[in-house]
PDB file of C-alpha atoms in Angstrom:
ATOM      1  CA  MET V   1      40.240  94.530 100.888  1.00 43.00           C
ATOM      2  CA  ILE V   2      42.892  92.691  98.941  1.00 47.00           C
ATOM      3  CA  GLY V   3      43.048  90.130 101.580  1.00 50.00           C
ATOM      4  CA  SER V   4      39.643  89.349 101.485  1.00 45.00           C
ATOM      5  CA  ALA V   5      39.654  89.111  97.424  1.00 46.00           C
ATOM      6  CA  MET V   6      42.497  86.663  97.756  1.00 47.00           C
ATOM      7  CA  MET V   7      40.711  84.501 100.283  1.00 47.00           C
ATOM      8  CA  LEU V   8      37.496  84.510  97.787  1.00 42.00           C
ATOM      9  CA  TRP V   9      39.662  83.629  94.869  1.00 44.00           C
ATOM     10  CA  LEU V  10      41.311  80.841  96.982  1.00 45.00           C
ATOM     11  CA  ALA V  11      38.081  79.438  98.230  1.00 47.00           C
ATOM     12  CA  GLY V  12      37.269  78.477  94.511  1.00 50.00           C
ATOM     13  CA  GLN V  13      40.503  76.808  93.795  1.00 58.00           C
ATOM     14  CA  SER V  14      41.799  73.221  94.282  1.00 74.00           C
ATOM     15  CA  VAL V  15      44.877  73.982  96.711  1.00 75.00           C
ATOM     16  CA  ALA V  16      47.604  71.414  97.067  1.00 73.00           C
ATOM     17  CA  ALA V  17      48.158  70.474 100.410  1.00 74.00           C
ATOM     18  CA  PRO V  18      51.603  70.069 101.958  1.00 70.00           C
ATOM     19  CA  GLU V  19      53.322  66.896 101.271  1.00 69.00           C
ATOM     20  CA  LEU V  20      53.814  64.358 103.927  1.00 63.00           C
ATOM     21  CA  ILE V  21      57.633  64.091 104.202  1.00 69.00           C
ATOM     22  CA  SER V  22      59.475  61.055 105.528  1.00 63.00           C
ATOM     23  CA  SER V  23      61.485  61.395 108.461  1.00 58.00           C
ATOM     24  CA  ALA V  24      64.504  59.977 106.689  1.00 61.00           C
ATOM     25  CA  ASP V  25      64.205  62.848 104.165  1.00 71.00           C
ATOM     26  CA  ARG V  26      66.730  65.525 104.804  1.00 79.00           C
ATOM     27  CA  PHE V  27      66.610  69.254 103.943  1.00 89.00           C
ATOM     28  CA  ALA V  28      70.077  70.856 103.225  1.00 92.00           C
ATOM     29  CA  PRO V  29      70.167  74.512 102.595  1.00 94.00           C
ATOM     30  CA  ILE V  30      69.727  75.427  98.941  1.00 96.00           C
ATOM     31  CA  GLY V  31      70.022  78.619  97.514  1.00 97.00           C
ATOM     32  CA  ASP V  32      67.991  80.790  94.614  1.00 98.00           C
ATOM     33  CA  ALA V  33      70.611  79.781  91.799  1.00 98.00           C
ATOM     34  CA  ALA V  34      70.369  76.188  92.432  1.00 97.00           C
ATOM     35  CA  LEU V  35      66.605  76.290  92.807  1.00 97.00           C
ATOM     36  CA  VAL V  36      66.570  78.243  89.216  1.00 98.00           C
ATOM     37  CA  ALA V  37      69.064  75.471  87.906  1.00 97.00           C
ATOM     38  CA  LEU V  38      66.400  72.751  89.161  1.00 96.00           C
ATOM     39  CA  ALA V  39      63.560  74.485  87.824  1.00 96.00           C
ATOM     40  CA  LYS V  40      65.146  74.788  84.413  1.00 97.00           C
ATOM     41  CA  THR V  41      66.367  70.989  84.220  1.00 94.00           C
ATOM     42  CA  PRO V  42      63.781  69.075  82.022  1.00 93.00           C
ATOM     43  CA  PHE V  43      62.031  66.498  83.815  1.00 90.00           C
ATOM     44  CA  ASP V  44      61.476  62.997  82.087  1.00 90.00           C
ATOM     45  CA  PRO V  45      58.500  61.230  83.394  1.00 88.00           C
ATOM     46  CA  LYS V  46      59.679  57.966  82.068  1.00 87.00           C
ATOM     47  CA  SER V  47      62.630  58.126  84.130  1.00 89.00           C
ATOM     48  CA  ASP V  48      63.178  55.923  87.143  1.00 88.00           C
ATOM     49  CA  ARG V  49      60.836  56.961  89.748  1.00 84.00           C
ATOM     50  CA  ARG V  50      63.118  55.853  92.711  1.00 83.00           C
ATOM     51  CA  LYS V  51      65.405  58.379  91.651  1.00 84.00           C
ATOM     52  CA  TRP V  52      62.671  61.337  91.692  1.00 86.00           C
ATOM     53  CA  VAL V  53      63.830  63.730  94.299  1.00 84.00           C
ATOM     54  CA  LEU V  54      61.027  64.593  96.798  1.00 86.00           C
ATOM     55  CA  ALA V  55      62.746  66.742  99.594  1.00 90.00           C
ATOM     56  CA  VAL V  56      64.569  69.614  97.585  1.00 94.00           C
ATOM     57  CA  GLY V  57      66.174  71.580 100.255  1.00 94.00           C
ATOM     58  CA  LEU V  58      65.512  74.332 102.893  1.00 94.00           C
ATOM     59  CA  HIS V  59      65.346  77.591 101.177  1.00 96.00           C
ATOM     60  CA  ARG V  60      65.259  80.742 103.436  1.00 95.00           C
ATOM     61  CA  GLY V  61      64.118  78.328 106.010  1.00 93.00           C
ATOM     62  CA  VAL V  62      61.286  76.770 104.345  1.00 94.00           C
ATOM     63  CA  GLN V  63      61.011  73.227 103.159  1.00 93.00           C
ATOM     64  CA  VAL V  64      61.212  72.995  99.412  1.00 95.00           C
ATOM     65  CA  VAL V  65      59.757  69.734  97.814  1.00 94.00           C
ATOM     66  CA  ALA V  66      58.963  68.125  94.274  1.00 93.00           C
ATOM     67  CA  SER V  67      55.187  67.111  93.664  1.00 90.00           C
ATOM     68  CA  TYR V  68      54.904  64.697  90.844  1.00 90.00           C
ATOM     69  CA  VAL V  69      51.331  64.911  89.630  1.00 88.00           C
ATOM     70  CA  CYS V  70      49.870  62.468  87.189  1.00 84.00           C
ATOM     71  CA  SER V  71      46.340  61.593  86.242  1.00 79.00           C
ATOM     72  CA  ASP V  72      45.187  58.255  84.457  1.00 79.00           C
ATOM     73  CA  VAL V  73      48.077  58.043  81.910  1.00 76.00           C
ATOM     74  CA  CYS V  74      51.116  57.506  84.175  1.00 81.00           C
ATOM     75  CA  PRO V  75      53.642  58.195  83.860  1.00 83.00           C
ATOM     76  CA  ASP V  76      53.463  59.782  80.609  1.00 80.00           C
ATOM     77  CA  TYR V  77      51.800  63.031  81.691  1.00 82.00           C
ATOM     78  CA  THR V  78      53.461  63.218  84.966  1.00 88.00           C
ATOM     79  CA  LYS V  79      53.944  66.971  86.025  1.00 90.00           C
ATOM     80  CA  ARG V  80      56.846  67.880  88.446  1.00 92.00           C
ATOM     81  CA  ILE V  81      56.316  71.006  90.809  1.00 94.00           C
ATOM     82  CA  ILE V  82      59.020  72.597  92.612  1.00 96.00           C
ATOM     83  CA  ARG V  83      57.068  74.268  95.715  1.00 95.00           C
ATOM     84  CA  TYR V  84      57.404  75.347  99.341  1.00 95.00           C
ATOM     85  CA  ASN V  85      55.907  72.671 101.546  1.00 93.00           C
ATOM     86  CA  LEU V  86      53.016  75.212 102.434  1.00 93.00           C
ATOM     87  CA  ARG V  87      49.568  75.852 101.378  1.00 93.00           C
ATOM     88  CA  ALA V  88      48.854  78.633  98.787  1.00 94.00           C
ATOM     89  CA  GLY V  89      47.588  81.760 100.783  1.00 94.00           C
ATOM     90  CA  PRO V  90      48.722  84.360 103.277  1.00 95.00           C
ATOM     91  CA  GLY V  91      51.164  81.721 104.699  1.00 95.00           C
ATOM     92  CA  CYS V  92      52.764  81.017 101.435  1.00 96.00           C
ATOM     93  CA  GLU V  93      53.128  84.798 100.444  1.00 97.00           C
ATOM     94  CA  ALA V  94      54.756  85.684 104.009  1.00 97.00           C
ATOM     95  CA  ALA V  95      57.389  82.635 103.484  1.00 97.00           C
ATOM     96  CA  GLY V  96      58.539  84.490 100.203  1.00 97.00           C
ATOM     97  CA  GLY V  97      56.280  82.257  97.855  1.00 97.00           C
ATOM     98  CA  VAL V  98      53.519  83.015  95.424  1.00 97.00           C
ATOM     99  CA  SER V  99      50.034  81.445  95.384  1.00 96.00           C
ATOM    100  CA  LYS V 100      50.167  80.393  91.738  1.00 95.00           C
ATOM    101  CA  ALA V 101      47.470  78.211  89.802  1.00 94.00           C
ATOM    102  CA  LEU V 102      48.969  75.621  87.844  1.00 93.00           C
ATOM    103  CA  ALA V 103      47.567  73.302  85.218  1.00 87.00           C
ATOM    104  CA  VAL V 104      47.954  69.653  86.358  1.00 88.00           C
ATOM    105  CA  PRO V 105      46.591  66.299  84.925  1.00 81.00           C
ATOM    106  CA  MET V 106      43.239  65.725  86.423  1.00 81.00           C
ATOM    107  CA  GLY V 107      40.994  62.729  85.334  1.00 80.00           C
ATOM    108  CA  ILE V 108      41.088  62.655  81.226  1.00 81.00           C
ATOM    109  CA  GLY V 109      41.992  66.402  81.293  1.00 81.00           C
ATOM    110  CA  VAL V 110      43.829  69.209  83.076  1.00 87.00           C
ATOM    111  CA  GLY V 111      42.652  71.264  85.931  1.00 87.00           C
ATOM    112  CA  GLN V 112      44.011  74.192  87.956  1.00 91.00           C
ATOM    113  CA  ARG V 113      45.279  73.559  91.285  1.00 91.00           C
ATOM    114  CA  LEU V 114      47.297  76.188  93.649  1.00 93.00           C
ATOM    115  CA  TYR V 115      50.793  75.667  94.778  1.00 94.00           C
ATOM    116  CA  CYS V 116      53.361  77.739  96.326  1.00 96.00           C
ATOM    117  CA  PRO V 117      56.323  77.935  94.274  1.00 97.00           C
ATOM    118  CA  PRO V 118      59.238  80.043  95.750  1.00 98.00           C
ATOM    119  CA  ALA V 119      58.948  83.430  94.037  1.00 98.00           C
ATOM    120  CA  VAL V 120      62.348  82.905  92.562  1.00 98.00           C
ATOM    121  CA  ILE V 121      61.160  80.216  90.490  1.00 98.00           C
ATOM    122  CA  ALA V 122      57.452  81.062  90.167  1.00 97.00           C
ATOM    123  CA  ALA V 123      57.668  82.305  86.527  1.00 96.00           C
ATOM    124  CA  LEU V 124      59.060  78.813  85.563  1.00 96.00           C
ATOM    125  CA  GLN V 125      56.438  76.892  87.030  1.00 89.00           C
ATOM    126  CA  ASP V 126      53.725  76.691  84.464  1.00 85.00           C
TER     127      ASP V 126
END
């Protein structure tokens, strides 16, 4: 029953697709403490985009990526989201993530999109 309710809820949300990762990206193992430290590090959207990390690491066997979402006023309102490279839903929870709706820039406003942040940093992603 809970699974059915979750699927109905997911059907009404915009779900972020996994990132297309370059074959040059390497995923070194990353632990809980390092993920928490990264999530707590302030993100400067006006910093050099070439230094924005995409491939964060391999957490408990799952690729962790950073998505950078912006809309019509880039880079001013760019948001960094650290997440498993999985769609939100049952596969996310099975991997140790949390299906979480996050506010992201859309058009001239803000909308909700579902992401799969690792459980250890889900509360830090807003």
